[in-house]
Amino acid sequence: MNTPGRIVLIRHGQTDWNREERLQGATDVPLNDAGRQEARALAAHLRGGATPWDVLVSSPLDRAVETARIIGTVLGLELAATCPELVERSFGVHEGSTLAGLEAQARERILAEGEPADAVARRGLAALRRIRAEHPGRNVLVVAHGSLIRLTVSELNGEAHPRVRNCEVVPVRIEALGDERLRHDVSESTAP
């Protein structure tokens, strides 16, 4: 019997910049000890679940790769690939800036100056489609980043997804990845 498999997105564990409410974006910030513990706890939870996980994929940023490797060690999975389209939303010169204590309007201005949300969602969807095509019928864990996950899942589901916590698991609706409208949007974003 052919099954569609599953894909779940996982946000990496905590970093010092997460704790300090600094904007990380595409800056390569490592996990801290709390983030490593979060990854171990999540791995134990996944190991005890009903789904047998087959494949592990990650963003190439260190915090995601380390989270994936911790999970993989517990589940007996090697990191199959890193996918550049899974890198976090870029915030350019604002990366490293603290958002703690800023008024909502100031936060929104800084966030609006980052990589466009629709571009992030398109590359996230392109990554998920490629992962699905490369691992048909498999159960895949994908370790990525909060904004990328939130924006991608919001586009996929057609409604705003809430903020994603460190080491939170967000299931992907596999059937939605075949939606013609979304496929058209992604092909336009990747056209030369």
PDB file of C-alpha atoms in Angstrom:
ATOM      1  CA  MET A   1       0.000   0.000   0.000  1.00  0.00           C
ATOM      2  CA  ASN A   2       1.407   3.406  -0.996  1.00  0.00           C
ATOM      3  CA  THR A   3       1.249   6.058   1.684  1.00  0.00           C
ATOM      4  CA  PRO A   4       1.883   9.768   1.190  1.00  0.00           C
ATOM      5  CA  GLY A   5       4.327   9.862   4.095  1.00  0.00           C
ATOM      6  CA  ARG A   6       4.608  12.764   6.490  1.00  0.00           C
ATOM      7  CA  ILE A   7       6.677  15.919   6.694  1.00  0.00           C
ATOM      8  CA  VAL A   8       7.004  17.891   9.891  1.00  0.00           C
ATOM      9  CA  LEU A   9       8.870  21.142  10.366  1.00  0.00           C
ATOM     10  CA  ILE A  10      10.831  21.659  13.579  1.00  0.00           C
ATOM     11  CA  ARG A  11      12.235  24.946  14.787  1.00  0.00           C
ATOM     12  CA  HIS A  12      15.819  24.693  16.073  1.00  0.00           C
ATOM     13  CA  GLY A  13      16.611  24.818  19.793  1.00  0.00           C
ATOM     14  CA  GLN A  14      17.293  27.996  21.729  1.00  0.00           C
ATOM     15  CA  THR A  15      20.314  30.230  21.124  1.00  0.00           C
ATOM     16  CA  ASP A  16      21.649  33.041  23.280  1.00  0.00           C
ATOM     17  CA  TRP A  17      20.203  35.487  20.749  1.00  0.00           C
ATOM     18  CA  ASN A  18      16.749  33.903  21.145  1.00  0.00           C
ATOM     19  CA  ARG A  19      17.017  34.339  24.900  1.00  0.00           C
ATOM     20  CA  GLU A  20      18.124  37.978  24.488  1.00  0.00           C
ATOM     21  CA  GLU A  21      15.401  38.671  21.877  1.00  0.00           C
ATOM     22  CA  ARG A  22      17.997  39.541  19.234  1.00  0.00           C
ATOM     23  CA  LEU A  23      17.080  39.246  15.583  1.00  0.00           C
ATOM     24  CA  GLN A  24      19.076  36.292  14.210  1.00  0.00           C
ATOM     25  CA  GLY A  25      17.898  35.994  10.637  1.00  0.00           C
ATOM     26  CA  ALA A  26      20.552  34.394   8.445  1.00  0.00           C
ATOM     27  CA  THR A  27      23.348  35.065  10.966  1.00  0.00           C
ATOM     28  CA  ASP A  28      24.908  31.772  12.054  1.00  0.00           C
ATOM     29  CA  VAL A  29      24.312  31.730  15.826  1.00  0.00           C
ATOM     30  CA  PRO A  30      25.000  28.443  17.697  1.00  0.00           C
ATOM     31  CA  LEU A  31      22.671  26.636  20.082  1.00  0.00           C
ATOM     32  CA  ASN A  32      23.136  27.264  23.777  1.00  0.00           C
ATOM     33  CA  ASP A  33      22.922  24.554  26.452  1.00  0.00           C
ATOM     34  CA  ALA A  34      19.168  25.111  26.887  1.00  0.00           C
ATOM     35  CA  GLY A  35      18.711  24.633  23.122  1.00  0.00           C
ATOM     36  CA  ARG A  36      20.658  21.368  23.205  1.00  0.00           C
ATOM     37  CA  GLN A  37      18.482  20.138  26.074  1.00  0.00           C
ATOM     38  CA  GLU A  38      15.325  21.138  24.139  1.00  0.00           C
ATOM     39  CA  ALA A  39      16.571  19.129  21.148  1.00  0.00           C
ATOM     40  CA  ARG A  40      17.289  16.058  23.325  1.00  0.00           C
ATOM     41  CA  ALA A  41      13.837  16.288  24.943  1.00  0.00           C
ATOM     42  CA  LEU A  42      12.155  16.584  21.548  1.00  0.00           C
ATOM     43  CA  ALA A  43      14.154  13.640  20.208  1.00  0.00           C
ATOM     44  CA  ALA A  44      13.025  11.476  23.142  1.00  0.00           C
ATOM     45  CA  HIS A  45       9.421  12.517  22.483  1.00  0.00           C
ATOM     46  CA  LEU A  46       9.742  11.659  18.768  1.00  0.00           C
ATOM     47  CA  ARG A  47      11.349   8.306  19.570  1.00  0.00           C
ATOM     48  CA  GLY A  48       8.403   7.419  21.815  1.00  0.00           C
ATOM     49  CA  GLY A  49       5.785   8.397  19.220  1.00  0.00           C
ATOM     50  CA  ALA A  50       3.840   6.238  16.801  1.00  0.00           C
ATOM     51  CA  THR A  51       5.512   7.558  13.631  1.00  0.00           C
ATOM     52  CA  PRO A  52       8.679   5.810  12.455  1.00  0.00           C
ATOM     53  CA  TRP A  53      10.891   8.630  11.103  1.00  0.00           C
ATOM     54  CA  ASP A  54      12.870   7.808   7.956  1.00  0.00           C
ATOM     55  CA  VAL A  55      14.679  10.967   6.837  1.00  0.00           C
ATOM     56  CA  LEU A  56      16.239  14.011   8.498  1.00  0.00           C
ATOM     57  CA  VAL A  57      16.833  17.274   6.568  1.00  0.00           C
ATOM     58  CA  SER A  58      17.970  20.668   7.851  1.00  0.00           C
ATOM     59  CA  SER A  59      18.715  24.275   7.071  1.00  0.00           C
ATOM     60  CA  PRO A  60      22.493  24.669   6.660  1.00  0.00           C
ATOM     61  CA  LEU A  61      22.743  27.171   9.552  1.00  0.00           C
ATOM     62  CA  ASP A  62      24.612  25.711  12.555  1.00  0.00           C
ATOM     63  CA  ARG A  63      21.738  26.047  15.045  1.00  0.00           C
ATOM     64  CA  ALA A  64      19.490  23.957  12.801  1.00  0.00           C
ATOM     65  CA  VAL A  65      22.189  21.426  11.871  1.00  0.00           C
ATOM     66  CA  GLU A  66      23.120  20.863  15.520  1.00  0.00           C
ATOM     67  CA  THR A  67      19.451  20.448  16.482  1.00  0.00           C
ATOM     68  CA  ALA A  68      19.020  17.938  13.639  1.00  0.00           C
ATOM     69  CA  ARG A  69      22.128  15.972  14.634  1.00  0.00           C
ATOM     70  CA  ILE A  70      21.002  15.748  18.261  1.00  0.00           C
ATOM     71  CA  ILE A  71      17.605  14.449  17.103  1.00  0.00           C
ATOM     72  CA  GLY A  72      19.264  12.099  14.609  1.00  0.00           C
ATOM     73  CA  THR A  73      21.542  10.602  17.256  1.00  0.00           C
ATOM     74  CA  VAL A  74      18.558   9.657  19.412  1.00  0.00           C
ATOM     75  CA  LEU A  75      16.478   8.370  16.467  1.00  0.00           C
ATOM     76  CA  GLY A  76      19.336   6.605  14.691  1.00  0.00           C
ATOM     77  CA  LEU A  77      19.125   8.880  11.628  1.00  0.00           C
ATOM     78  CA  GLU A  78      21.940  10.522   9.697  1.00  0.00           C
ATOM     79  CA  LEU A  79      21.391  14.047   8.405  1.00  0.00           C
ATOM     80  CA  ALA A  80      20.410  13.301   4.783  1.00  0.00           C
ATOM     81  CA  ALA A  81      20.857  16.824   3.444  1.00  0.00           C
ATOM     82  CA  THR A  82      20.966  20.510   4.185  1.00  0.00           C
ATOM     83  CA  CYS A  83      18.703  22.669   2.070  1.00  0.00           C
ATOM     84  CA  PRO A  84      19.699  26.326   1.466  1.00  0.00           C
ATOM     85  CA  GLU A  85      16.057  27.325   0.850  1.00  0.00           C
ATOM     86  CA  LEU A  86      15.376  26.547   4.529  1.00  0.00           C
ATOM     87  CA  VAL A  87      17.658  29.333   5.833  1.00  0.00           C
ATOM     88  CA  GLU A  88      15.900  31.826   8.085  1.00  0.00           C
ATOM     89  CA  ARG A  89      14.445  35.068   6.769  1.00  0.00           C
ATOM     90  CA  SER A  90      17.198  37.631   6.301  1.00  0.00           C
ATOM     91  CA  PHE A  91      17.012  40.890   8.221  1.00  0.00           C
ATOM     92  CA  GLY A  92      20.202  42.397   6.784  1.00  0.00           C
ATOM     93  CA  VAL A  93      21.730  45.190   8.875  1.00  0.00           C
ATOM     94  CA  HIS A  94      19.174  44.601  11.646  1.00  0.00           C
ATOM     95  CA  GLU A  95      20.510  41.134  12.470  1.00  0.00           C
ATOM     96  CA  GLY A  96      21.879  41.184  16.000  1.00  0.00           C
ATOM     97  CA  SER A  97      19.603  44.064  16.990  1.00  0.00           C
ATOM     98  CA  THR A  98      17.522  43.567  20.084  1.00  0.00           C
ATOM     99  CA  LEU A  99      13.750  43.694  19.831  1.00  0.00           C
ATOM    100  CA  ALA A 100      13.282  43.575  23.610  1.00  0.00           C
ATOM    101  CA  GLY A 101      11.438  46.610  24.902  1.00  0.00           C
ATOM    102  CA  LEU A 102      10.634  48.053  21.476  1.00  0.00           C
ATOM    103  CA  GLU A 103       7.146  49.372  20.807  1.00  0.00           C
ATOM    104  CA  ALA A 104       5.092  47.275  18.365  1.00  0.00           C
ATOM    105  CA  GLN A 105       5.382  49.901  15.627  1.00  0.00           C
ATOM    106  CA  ALA A 106       9.198  49.980  15.878  1.00  0.00           C
ATOM    107  CA  ARG A 107       9.340  46.161  15.776  1.00  0.00           C
ATOM    108  CA  GLU A 108       7.121  46.066  12.694  1.00  0.00           C
ATOM    109  CA  ARG A 109       9.269  48.667  10.909  1.00  0.00           C
ATOM    110  CA  ILE A 110      12.417  46.610  11.488  1.00  0.00           C
ATOM    111  CA  LEU A 111      10.734  43.377  10.399  1.00  0.00           C
ATOM    112  CA  ALA A 112       9.310  45.052   7.285  1.00  0.00           C
ATOM    113  CA  GLU A 113      12.836  45.978   6.176  1.00  0.00           C
ATOM    114  CA  GLY A 114      13.842  42.298   6.084  1.00  0.00           C
ATOM    115  CA  GLU A 115      13.498  39.792   3.260  1.00  0.00           C
ATOM    116  CA  PRO A 116       9.914  39.994   1.918  1.00  0.00           C
ATOM    117  CA  ALA A 117       7.598  37.549   3.660  1.00  0.00           C
ATOM    118  CA  ASP A 118       6.182  36.225   0.382  1.00  0.00           C
ATOM    119  CA  ALA A 119       9.691  35.450  -0.906  1.00  0.00           C
ATOM    120  CA  VAL A 120      10.459  33.505   2.270  1.00  0.00           C
ATOM    121  CA  ALA A 121       7.217  31.527   1.941  1.00  0.00           C
ATOM    122  CA  ARG A 122       7.924  30.727  -1.733  1.00  0.00           C
ATOM    123  CA  ARG A 123      11.380  29.359  -1.050  1.00  0.00           C
ATOM    124  CA  GLY A 124      10.052  27.408   1.950  1.00  0.00           C
ATOM    125  CA  LEU A 125       7.367  25.832  -0.241  1.00  0.00           C
ATOM    126  CA  ALA A 126       9.919  25.077  -2.961  1.00  0.00           C
ATOM    127  CA  ALA A 127      12.072  23.297  -0.361  1.00  0.00           C
ATOM    128  CA  LEU A 128       9.141  21.235   0.918  1.00  0.00           C
ATOM    129  CA  ARG A 129       8.141  20.209  -2.606  1.00  0.00           C
ATOM    130  CA  ARG A 130      11.701  19.174  -3.393  1.00  0.00           C
ATOM    131  CA  ILE A 131      11.970  17.207  -0.130  1.00  0.00           C
ATOM    132  CA  ARG A 132       8.681  15.463  -0.885  1.00  0.00           C
ATOM    133  CA  ALA A 133       9.814  14.616  -4.444  1.00  0.00           C
ATOM    134  CA  GLU A 134      13.169  13.279  -3.217  1.00  0.00           C
ATOM    135  CA  HIS A 135      11.614  11.184  -0.418  1.00  0.00           C
ATOM    136  CA  PRO A 136       8.186  10.014  -1.668  1.00  0.00           C
ATOM    137  CA  GLY A 137       6.132   8.138   0.903  1.00  0.00           C
ATOM    138  CA  ARG A 138       8.758   8.657   3.615  1.00  0.00           C
ATOM    139  CA  ASN A 139       8.328  10.271   7.024  1.00  0.00           C
ATOM    140  CA  VAL A 140      10.616  13.304   7.025  1.00  0.00           C
ATOM    141  CA  LEU A 141      11.787  15.581   9.836  1.00  0.00           C
ATOM    142  CA  VAL A 142      12.829  19.042   8.590  1.00  0.00           C
ATOM    143  CA  VAL A 143      14.718  21.308  11.002  1.00  0.00           C
ATOM    144  CA  ALA A 144      14.487  24.999  10.117  1.00  0.00           C
ATOM    145  CA  HIS A 145      13.698  28.405  11.632  1.00  0.00           C
ATOM    146  CA  GLY A 146      10.744  30.164  13.232  1.00  0.00           C
ATOM    147  CA  SER A 147       9.925  32.852  10.663  1.00  0.00           C
ATOM    148  CA  LEU A 148      10.531  30.532   7.722  1.00  0.00           C
ATOM    149  CA  ILE A 149       8.230  27.886   9.237  1.00  0.00           C
ATOM    150  CA  ARG A 150       5.515  30.384  10.185  1.00  0.00           C
ATOM    151  CA  LEU A 151       5.479  32.104   6.783  1.00  0.00           C
ATOM    152  CA  THR A 152       5.656  28.851   4.790  1.00  0.00           C
ATOM    153  CA  VAL A 153       2.874  27.152   6.751  1.00  0.00           C
ATOM    154  CA  SER A 154       0.743  30.314   6.607  1.00  0.00           C
ATOM    155  CA  GLU A 155       1.009  30.309   2.800  1.00  0.00           C
ATOM    156  CA  LEU A 156       0.411  26.563   2.567  1.00  0.00           C
ATOM    157  CA  ASN A 157      -2.684  26.629   4.784  1.00  0.00           C
ATOM    158  CA  GLY A 158      -4.070  29.966   3.574  1.00  0.00           C
ATOM    159  CA  GLU A 159      -4.244  31.411   7.094  1.00  0.00           C
ATOM    160  CA  ALA A 160      -1.837  33.026   9.538  1.00  0.00           C
ATOM    161  CA  HIS A 161       0.169  30.558  11.596  1.00  0.00           C
ATOM    162  CA  PRO A 162       1.192  31.680  15.101  1.00  0.00           C
ATOM    163  CA  ARG A 163       4.767  32.238  16.263  1.00  0.00           C
ATOM    164  CA  VAL A 164       6.738  28.983  16.437  1.00  0.00           C
ATOM    165  CA  ARG A 165       8.532  28.147  19.700  1.00  0.00           C
ATOM    166  CA  ASN A 166      12.011  26.618  19.853  1.00  0.00           C
ATOM    167  CA  CYS A 167      11.847  22.862  19.122  1.00  0.00           C
ATOM    168  CA  GLU A 168       8.145  23.069  18.279  1.00  0.00           C
ATOM    169  CA  VAL A 169       6.914  20.486  15.754  1.00  0.00           C
ATOM    170  CA  VAL A 170       4.645  21.813  12.981  1.00  0.00           C
ATOM    171  CA  PRO A 171       3.016  19.189  10.710  1.00  0.00           C
ATOM    172  CA  VAL A 172       2.833  19.929   6.985  1.00  0.00           C
ATOM    173  CA  ARG A 173      -0.346  19.108   5.068  1.00  0.00           C
ATOM    174  CA  ILE A 174       1.183  16.911   2.348  1.00  0.00           C
ATOM    175  CA  GLU A 175      -1.925  17.151   0.161  1.00  0.00           C
ATOM    176  CA  ALA A 176      -1.609  20.959   0.087  1.00  0.00           C
ATOM    177  CA  LEU A 177       1.845  20.695  -1.490  1.00  0.00           C
ATOM    178  CA  GLY A 178       0.165  19.494  -4.682  1.00  0.00           C
ATOM    179  CA  ASP A 179      -2.139  22.525  -4.925  1.00  0.00           C
ATOM    180  CA  GLU A 180      -1.912  23.981  -8.455  1.00  0.00           C
ATOM    181  CA  ARG A 181      -2.147  27.605  -7.300  1.00  0.00           C
ATOM    182  CA  LEU A 182       0.803  27.177  -4.962  1.00  0.00           C
ATOM    183  CA  ARG A 183       2.818  25.283  -7.590  1.00  0.00           C
ATOM    184  CA  HIS A 184       2.236  28.196 -10.016  1.00  0.00           C
ATOM    185  CA  ASP A 185       3.357  30.751  -7.409  1.00  0.00           C
ATOM    186  CA  VAL A 186       6.556  28.813  -6.701  1.00  0.00           C
ATOM    187  CA  SER A 187       7.403  28.368 -10.379  1.00  0.00           C
ATOM    188  CA  GLU A 188       7.060  32.124 -10.892  1.00  0.00           C
ATOM    189  CA  SER A 189       9.413  32.804  -7.976  1.00  0.00           C
ATOM    190  CA  THR A 190      12.093  30.502  -9.367  1.00  0.00           C
ATOM    191  CA  ALA A 191      11.865  31.621 -13.001  1.00  0.00           C
ATOM    192  CA  PRO A 192      15.103  33.181 -14.362  1.00  0.00           C
TER     193      PRO A 192
END
